Coordinates of C-alpha atoms and ligand atoms in Angstrom, one line a residue:
M179 CA 0.0 0.0 0.0
K180 CA 1.2 3.5 -0.9
K181 CA 2.3 5.7 2.0
T182 CA 0.2 8.9 2.5
I183 CA 2.1 12.0 3.4
L184 CA 0.3 15.1 4.8
V185 CA 1.9 18.2 3.2
T186 CA 1.0 21.4 5.0
G187 CA 1.6 24.4 2.8
G188 CA 1.9 22.0 -0.2
A189 CA 0.5 24.6 -2.6
G190 CA 3.4 27.0 -1.9
Y191 CA 6.7 27.4 -3.6
I192 CA 8.8 24.7 -1.9
G193 CA 5.8 22.6 -0.9
S194 CA 4.6 22.3 -4.5
H195 CA 7.9 21.1 -5.8
T196 CA 8.2 18.6 -2.9
T197 CA 4.6 17.4 -3.4
L198 CA 5.4 16.7 -7.0
A199 CA 8.5 14.8 -6.0
L200 CA 6.5 12.7 -3.6
L201 CA 3.9 11.8 -6.3
Q202 CA 6.7 10.9 -8.7
A203 CA 8.4 8.7 -6.0
G204 CA 5.1 6.8 -5.5
Y205 CA 3.7 8.3 -2.3
D206 CA 0.2 9.6 -2.0
A207 CA 0.0 13.2 -1.0
L208 CA -2.7 15.0 1.0
V209 CA -2.1 18.8 0.8
L210 CA -3.5 21.1 3.6
D211 CA -3.2 24.7 2.7
N212 CA -5.2 27.9 3.4
L213 CA -4.0 29.5 0.2
I214 CA -2.9 32.6 2.0
N215 CA 0.2 32.8 -0.2
S216 CA -0.6 30.3 -3.0
S217 CA -3.3 29.1 -5.4
V218 CA -4.9 25.8 -6.3
E219 CA -3.4 26.3 -9.8
S220 CA -0.1 25.0 -8.5
L221 CA -1.8 21.8 -7.4
K222 CA -3.5 21.3 -10.8
R223 CA -0.1 21.7 -12.5
I224 CA 1.5 19.2 -10.1
E225 CA -1.1 16.7 -11.1
A226 CA -0.6 17.4 -14.8
I227 CA 3.2 16.9 -14.5
A228 CA 3.0 13.8 -12.3
G229 CA 0.1 12.3 -14.3
R230 CA -1.5 11.4 -10.9
G231 CA -4.0 13.0 -8.6
L232 CA -3.4 14.3 -5.1
R233 CA -5.9 15.1 -2.3
F234 CA -6.4 18.7 -1.3
V235 CA -8.0 20.2 1.8
E236 CA -8.3 24.0 1.9
G237 CA -7.9 25.0 5.5
D238 CA -5.7 26.2 8.3
I239 CA -3.1 24.4 10.4
L240 CA -4.5 26.4 13.3
D241 CA -7.8 24.7 12.9
S242 CA -7.5 21.8 15.4
A243 CA -10.9 20.3 14.6
L244 CA -9.9 20.2 10.9
L245 CA -6.6 18.5 11.7
E246 CA -8.5 15.9 13.9
K247 CA -10.8 15.2 11.0
I248 CA -7.9 14.8 8.5
F249 CA -6.0 12.4 10.8
S250 CA -9.2 10.4 11.6
E251 CA -10.2 10.1 7.9
H252 CA -6.8 9.3 6.4
R253 CA -4.0 6.9 7.3
I254 CA -1.2 9.5 7.4
D255 CA 2.3 8.0 7.6
A256 CA 4.2 11.3 8.0
V257 CA 3.9 15.0 7.8
L258 CA 6.0 17.4 5.8
H259 CA 5.3 20.8 7.5
F260 CA 5.9 23.8 5.1
A261 CA 2.9 25.9 6.1
G262 CA 3.9 29.2 7.6
L263 CA 4.5 32.9 6.8
K264 CA 8.0 33.8 5.5
S265 CA 8.4 37.6 4.9
V266 CA 11.0 39.0 7.2
G267 CA 9.8 42.6 6.8
E268 CA 6.2 41.7 7.4
S269 CA 7.2 39.8 10.6
I270 CA 8.7 42.9 12.0
K271 CA 5.5 44.9 11.4
D272 CA 3.2 42.2 12.6
P273 CA 5.0 39.8 14.9
L274 CA 1.9 38.3 16.4
I275 CA 0.6 36.9 13.1
Y276 CA 4.0 35.3 12.6
Y277 CA 4.2 33.7 16.0
K278 CA 0.6 32.6 15.6
N279 CA 1.0 30.9 12.2
N280 CA 4.6 29.6 12.6
V281 CA 4.8 28.7 16.3
S282 CA 1.2 28.1 17.4
G283 CA 0.6 26.4 14.0
T284 CA 3.5 24.0 14.6
L285 CA 2.2 23.4 18.1
R286 CA -1.3 22.6 17.0
L287 CA -0.1 20.3 14.3
C288 CA 2.1 18.4 16.7
E289 CA -0.7 18.1 19.3
S290 CA -3.0 16.7 16.6
M291 CA -0.3 14.3 15.4
N292 CA 0.3 13.1 18.9
R293 CA -3.4 12.4 19.4
A294 CA -3.6 10.6 16.1
G295 CA -0.5 8.6 16.8
V296 CA 1.4 10.0 13.8
F297 CA 5.0 10.7 14.9
R298 CA 7.0 11.3 11.7
L299 CA 7.6 14.9 10.9
I300 CA 9.8 16.9 8.6
F301 CA 10.0 20.6 9.5
S302 CA 11.0 23.5 7.2
S303 CA 13.6 25.5 9.0
S304 CA 16.1 28.1 7.8
A305 CA 19.7 29.0 7.9
T306 CA 18.4 32.2 9.5
V307 CA 18.6 30.3 12.9
Y308 CA 22.4 30.5 12.8
G309 CA 24.2 33.3 14.6
S310 CA 25.4 36.2 12.4
S311 CA 29.0 35.7 13.7
S312 CA 29.3 32.2 12.5
T313 CA 32.4 31.4 10.4
M314 CA 31.8 30.1 6.9
P315 CA 30.8 27.5 5.9
I316 CA 28.0 26.9 8.4
S317 CA 27.6 23.4 9.7
E318 CA 24.8 22.0 11.9
A319 CA 27.3 22.4 14.8
S320 CA 27.7 26.1 14.2
P321 CA 26.2 28.2 17.0
L322 CA 22.6 29.3 16.8
G323 CA 22.0 33.0 17.0
I324 CA 19.5 35.4 18.3
P325 CA 17.5 36.1 15.1
T326 CA 17.1 39.8 14.3
N327 CA 13.5 39.4 13.3
P328 CA 10.3 37.6 14.5
Y329 CA 10.3 35.4 11.4
G330 CA 13.7 34.0 12.2
N331 CA 12.8 33.7 15.9
S332 CA 9.6 31.8 15.0
K333 CA 11.8 29.2 13.3
L334 CA 14.2 29.0 16.2
V335 CA 11.4 28.7 18.8
S336 CA 9.6 26.0 16.6
E337 CA 12.9 24.0 16.5
E338 CA 13.2 24.2 20.2
I339 CA 9.6 23.0 20.7
L340 CA 10.3 20.1 18.3
S341 CA 13.6 19.3 20.1
D342 CA 11.8 19.1 23.5
L343 CA 9.1 17.0 22.0
A344 CA 11.6 14.5 20.5
K345 CA 13.3 14.3 23.9
S346 CA 10.0 13.6 25.6
S347 CA 9.4 10.3 23.9
K348 CA 11.3 7.9 21.6
K349 CA 8.2 7.5 19.4
W350 CA 8.8 10.9 17.7
K351 CA 10.9 10.9 14.6
I352 CA 11.6 14.4 13.5
G353 CA 13.8 15.9 10.7
V354 CA 14.6 19.6 10.8
L355 CA 15.8 20.9 7.4
R356 CA 17.6 24.2 7.4
Y357 CA 17.3 25.6 4.0
F358 CA 19.8 28.1 2.6
N359 CA 18.4 30.3 -0.2
P360 CA 16.0 28.3 -2.4
I361 CA 15.6 29.5 -6.0
G362 CA 14.7 28.1 -9.4
A363 CA 11.7 26.3 -10.5
H364 CA 10.6 22.9 -11.9
T365 CA 12.3 22.2 -15.2
S366 CA 9.0 21.9 -16.9
G367 CA 8.4 25.7 -16.3
L368 CA 4.9 24.8 -15.0
I369 CA 5.4 25.4 -11.3
G370 CA 7.6 28.0 -9.6
E371 CA 7.8 30.8 -7.2
D372 CA 4.9 33.2 -7.3
P373 CA 5.4 35.9 -4.8
N374 CA 2.6 38.1 -3.6
G375 CA 3.2 41.8 -4.6
I376 CA 6.7 43.1 -4.9
P377 CA 9.2 40.3 -4.2
N378 CA 11.4 40.6 -1.1
N379 CA 13.9 38.0 -2.3
L380 CA 16.6 38.7 -4.8
L381 CA 15.9 36.1 -7.5
P382 CA 12.2 36.8 -8.0
Y383 CA 13.0 40.5 -8.0
I384 CA 15.6 40.2 -10.7
A385 CA 13.3 37.9 -12.7
Q386 CA 10.6 40.6 -12.6
V387 CA 13.1 43.2 -13.8
A388 CA 14.1 40.9 -16.6
I389 CA 10.5 40.6 -17.9
G390 CA 9.9 44.4 -17.5
K391 CA 7.5 44.2 -14.5
L392 CA 9.9 46.1 -12.3
D393 CA 12.4 48.8 -13.4
I394 CA 15.6 48.3 -11.5
V395 CA 17.2 46.0 -9.0
R396 CA 18.4 47.8 -5.8
I397 CA 21.5 46.2 -4.5
F398 CA 21.5 46.4 -0.7
G399 CA 25.0 47.6 -0.1
D400 CA 28.3 47.1 -1.9
D401 CA 30.6 47.8 1.1
Y402 CA 30.5 44.4 2.7
P403 CA 33.8 42.6 3.3
T404 CA 33.3 40.3 0.3
P405 CA 35.3 40.3 -3.0
D406 CA 32.9 42.6 -4.8
G407 CA 31.4 44.2 -1.7
T408 CA 27.9 42.7 -2.3
G409 CA 26.3 40.1 -0.1
I410 CA 27.1 36.4 -0.6
R411 CA 24.5 33.6 -0.2
D412 CA 24.2 29.9 -0.9
Y413 CA 21.5 29.6 -3.5
I414 CA 20.0 26.1 -3.9
H415 CA 17.7 24.7 -6.6
V416 CA 14.2 24.1 -5.3
Q417 CA 14.2 20.6 -6.9
D418 CA 17.3 19.7 -5.0
L419 CA 15.6 20.9 -1.9
A420 CA 12.5 18.7 -2.7
D421 CA 14.8 15.7 -3.2
G422 CA 16.3 16.4 0.2
H423 CA 12.9 16.1 1.8
L424 CA 12.4 12.6 0.3
K425 CA 15.8 11.5 1.6
A426 CA 15.0 12.9 5.1
L427 CA 11.7 11.2 5.1
A428 CA 13.4 7.9 4.3
N429 CA 16.0 8.5 7.0
I430 CA 13.6 9.3 9.9
E431 CA 11.9 5.9 9.3
N432 CA 14.8 4.3 11.1
H433 CA 15.8 7.0 13.5
S434 CA 14.1 8.1 16.6
G435 CA 14.6 11.6 18.0
L436 CA 15.3 14.8 16.2
N437 CA 17.9 15.2 13.5
V438 CA 18.9 18.5 11.8
W439 CA 20.3 18.8 8.3
N440 CA 21.5 21.8 6.4
L441 CA 20.4 21.8 2.8
G442 CA 22.6 24.0 0.7
T443 CA 25.2 23.7 -2.1
G444 CA 28.2 24.8 -0.1
Q445 CA 29.0 27.4 -2.7
G446 CA 28.3 31.1 -2.2
Y447 CA 27.5 33.8 -4.9
S448 CA 27.4 37.5 -4.6
V449 CA 24.5 39.7 -5.6
L450 CA 26.5 41.0 -8.5
Q451 CA 27.4 37.5 -9.7
I452 CA 23.7 36.6 -9.6
I453 CA 22.8 39.6 -11.7
R454 CA 25.5 38.8 -14.2
A455 CA 24.4 35.2 -14.4
F456 CA 20.8 36.2 -14.9
E457 CA 21.8 38.5 -17.8
Q458 CA 23.8 35.7 -19.3
V459 CA 20.9 33.2 -19.1
S460 CA 18.1 35.5 -20.1
G461 CA 20.0 37.7 -22.7
K462 CA 18.4 40.7 -20.9
N463 CA 20.1 43.7 -19.5
I464 CA 19.3 43.9 -15.8
A465 CA 19.4 47.5 -14.6
F466 CA 20.6 47.9 -11.1
E467 CA 21.7 50.6 -8.6
V468 CA 23.5 50.3 -5.3
V469 CA 21.6 51.6 -2.3
G470 CA 22.2 51.3 1.5
R471 CA 22.4 48.0 3.3
R472 CA 19.1 46.4 4.3
D473 CA 18.6 46.2 8.1
G474 CA 19.4 42.7 9.5
D475 CA 21.3 41.5 6.4
I476 CA 24.6 39.7 6.9
A477 CA 27.7 39.9 4.6
E478 CA 27.9 36.2 3.7
C479 CA 26.3 32.9 4.4
W480 CA 27.0 29.5 2.9
S481 CA 26.6 25.9 4.1
N482 CA 28.6 22.9 4.9
S483 CA 26.1 20.2 3.9
D484 CA 28.4 17.2 4.6
K485 CA 26.0 15.9 7.2
A486 CA 23.2 15.5 4.7
L487 CA 25.6 13.8 2.3
R488 CA 26.9 11.4 5.0
E489 CA 23.5 10.6 6.6
L490 CA 21.0 11.1 3.8
N491 CA 23.1 10.4 0.8
W492 CA 21.9 13.8 -0.5
K493 CA 23.8 16.6 -2.2
A494 CA 22.7 19.4 -4.4
E495 CA 23.1 18.4 -8.0
R496 CA 22.2 21.5 -9.9
G497 CA 24.5 24.5 -10.4
L498 CA 23.8 28.2 -10.5
L499 CA 23.2 28.5 -14.3
E500 CA 20.7 25.6 -14.2
M501 CA 18.9 27.3 -11.3
I502 CA 18.7 30.5 -13.1
E503 CA 17.7 28.9 -16.4
D504 CA 14.8 27.2 -14.6
A505 CA 13.8 30.4 -12.8
W506 CA 13.8 32.3 -16.1
R507 CA 11.8 29.6 -18.0
W508 CA 9.1 29.8 -15.2
Q509 CA 9.1 33.6 -15.1
S510 CA 9.1 34.2 -18.9
S511 CA 6.4 31.6 -19.6
N512 CA 4.3 32.7 -16.6
P513 CA 4.7 36.4 -16.4
H514 CA 1.8 36.7 -14.0
G515 CA 2.6 33.6 -12.0
Y516 CA -0.4 31.4 -11.5
G517 CA -2.7 34.2 -12.6
N518 CA -6.2 34.0 -11.3
S519 CA -5.2 32.7 -8.0
S520 CA -7.6 32.9 -5.1
R521 CA -5.5 35.5 -3.3
D522 CA -5.5 38.0 -6.2
Ligands
NAD278 P1 5.2 29.8 0.5 O1 4.6 31.0 1.1 O2 5.3 29.7 -0.9 O3 4.5 28.5 1.0 C1 3.9 28.4 2.3 C2 2.5 27.8 2.1 O4 1.9 27.7 3.4 C3 1.6 28.7 1.3 O5 1.0 27.9 0.3 C4 0.6 29.3 2.2 O6 -0.7 29.5 1.6 C5 0.5 28.2 3.3 N1 0.1 28.6 4.6 C6 0.6 29.7 5.3 N2 0.1 29.7 6.6 C7 -0.8 28.7 6.6 C8 -1.7 28.2 7.6 N3 -1.8 28.8 8.8 N4 -2.4 27.1 7.4 C9 -2.3 26.4 6.2 N5 -1.5 26.9 5.2 C10 -0.7 28.0 5.4 O7 6.7 29.6 1.2 P2 7.8 28.7 0.8 O8 8.9 29.5 0.2 O9 7.3 27.5 0.0 O10 8.3 28.2 2.2 C11 7.9 27.0 2.8 C12 8.4 26.8 4.2 O11 9.9 26.9 4.1 C13 8.0 28.0 5.1 O12 7.8 27.4 6.4 C14 9.2 28.9 5.1 O13 9.3 29.6 6.3 C15 10.4 27.9 5.0 N6 11.6 28.5 4.4 C16 11.5 29.1 3.2 C17 12.6 29.7 2.6 C18 12.6 30.5 1.4 O14 13.5 31.3 1.1 N7 11.6 30.3 0.5 C19 13.9 29.6 3.3 C20 13.9 28.9 4.5 C21 12.7 28.3 5.0
WQD279 C1 19.8 37.7 -0.9 C2 20.9 38.7 -1.1 C3 20.4 40.8 0.0 C4 16.9 41.7 -2.6 C5 15.9 35.6 3.2 C6 15.5 35.4 4.6 C7 15.8 34.0 5.0 C8 15.3 32.9 4.0 C9 15.6 33.3 2.6 C10 13.2 32.1 4.8 C11 21.2 39.6 0.1 C12 20.4 41.0 -1.5 C13 18.0 41.1 -2.0 C14 17.1 42.9 -3.3 C15 19.4 42.8 -2.8 N1 13.9 32.9 4.1 N2 19.3 41.7 -2.1 N3 18.4 43.4 -3.4 O1 18.1 37.8 2.9 O2 19.6 35.9 2.3 O3 17.3 35.4 3.1 O4 15.3 34.6 2.4 O5 13.6 31.4 5.7 O6 15.3 33.8 6.3 O7 16.1 36.3 5.5 O8 17.6 36.4 0.9 O9 16.9 36.9 -1.4 O10 16.3 38.5 0.4 O11 18.7 38.3 -0.3 O12 20.6 43.4 -3.0 O13 16.1 43.5 -3.8 O14 20.4 39.7 -2.1 O15 21.0 42.0 0.6 O16 22.6 39.8 0.1 P1 18.2 36.5 2.4 P2 17.3 37.5 -0.2

């Protein structure tokens, strides 16, 4: 019998790519998403690519009654928990919404899993939990920091809750995945990142300048202690990230407790390098100007993902140009993203 995975936030950017990978690997997927930052169109496209159906429940992870219903009606083997809010700036303006969705949401989900006897969980965390003074590359043993914003803190607090939970009983099998900077799109060009409003992140911003939706990229500082003065990050292809979830899911089958893995490429690129690579791939001129540093930004951040290689037999396979080619294919063939989404 096929295993059924509950995917919270499965209509979103990373969740949609991972749901597709699950279907392609032979799992059944049940997506729970309130569509606050996504649309059902991504789910239709996943089904089209996979040539298989998935089950979708429109609803909120904060709705305990709905979670009880889902767990009582379906034999769920494990949960991939993507649902949450992810805008750093928004989290500073409205911290309560972030703690409610990301921390209380994770709590409610775990309570319902506990009641239902479902103990396998993969949690979407972020490299943002590491301290800003870490030396590069960052491994799982690097010190955790005090995040400079409520979003980052909501991830750190959620990790701590999961860690306490895993210590409380051997029945819990939890994988925490700390993503570096996910970019790119599925190679088909049918699913990808569809940010709401003006993008906060570099890649979707550049992509929208390339198609003429936005005028100019603002580089947040060129006076960092990096070779060209602009910030360096570890960009990882979203399909590599999706594969990492499947490997983590297989791993926790046989391991009790909580395990943490970095998912990154181990290679950093500067903002200027990304702009140049995007120009090369798209053949478009990307206008940019240098402005002041963005509050809370760090100079550089890249991963040591050896633990994932050792324990999960996972490593990122796709290089920078492939990531940008896929991002550009998605953006240029879907200039309005998923279009008539429910949130528009
Ligand atoms: P996304 O916004 O595209 O996807 C999140 C999904 O969760 C959306 O479909 C949204 O509608 C849904 N959702 C939000 N709150 C919900 C709730 N209360 N109940 C049900 N559904 C809800 O974001 P993403 O980039 O795919 O990120 C997925 C996860 O990975 C998030 O937890 C995010 O914090 C984490 N993460 C993302 C990045 C990144 O750069 N994209 C980096 C590190 C970690
Ligand atoms: C990348 C680089 C910017 C936009 C954020 C979150 C992190 C994680 C991933 C969820 C930096 C520069 C950006 C622009 C720019 N999310 N930049 N002009 O800040 O590394 O990480 O997303 O967990 O928590 O903090 O990603 O894409 O915003 O920035 O110059 O318009 O591009 O300064 O050096 P970041 P990003």
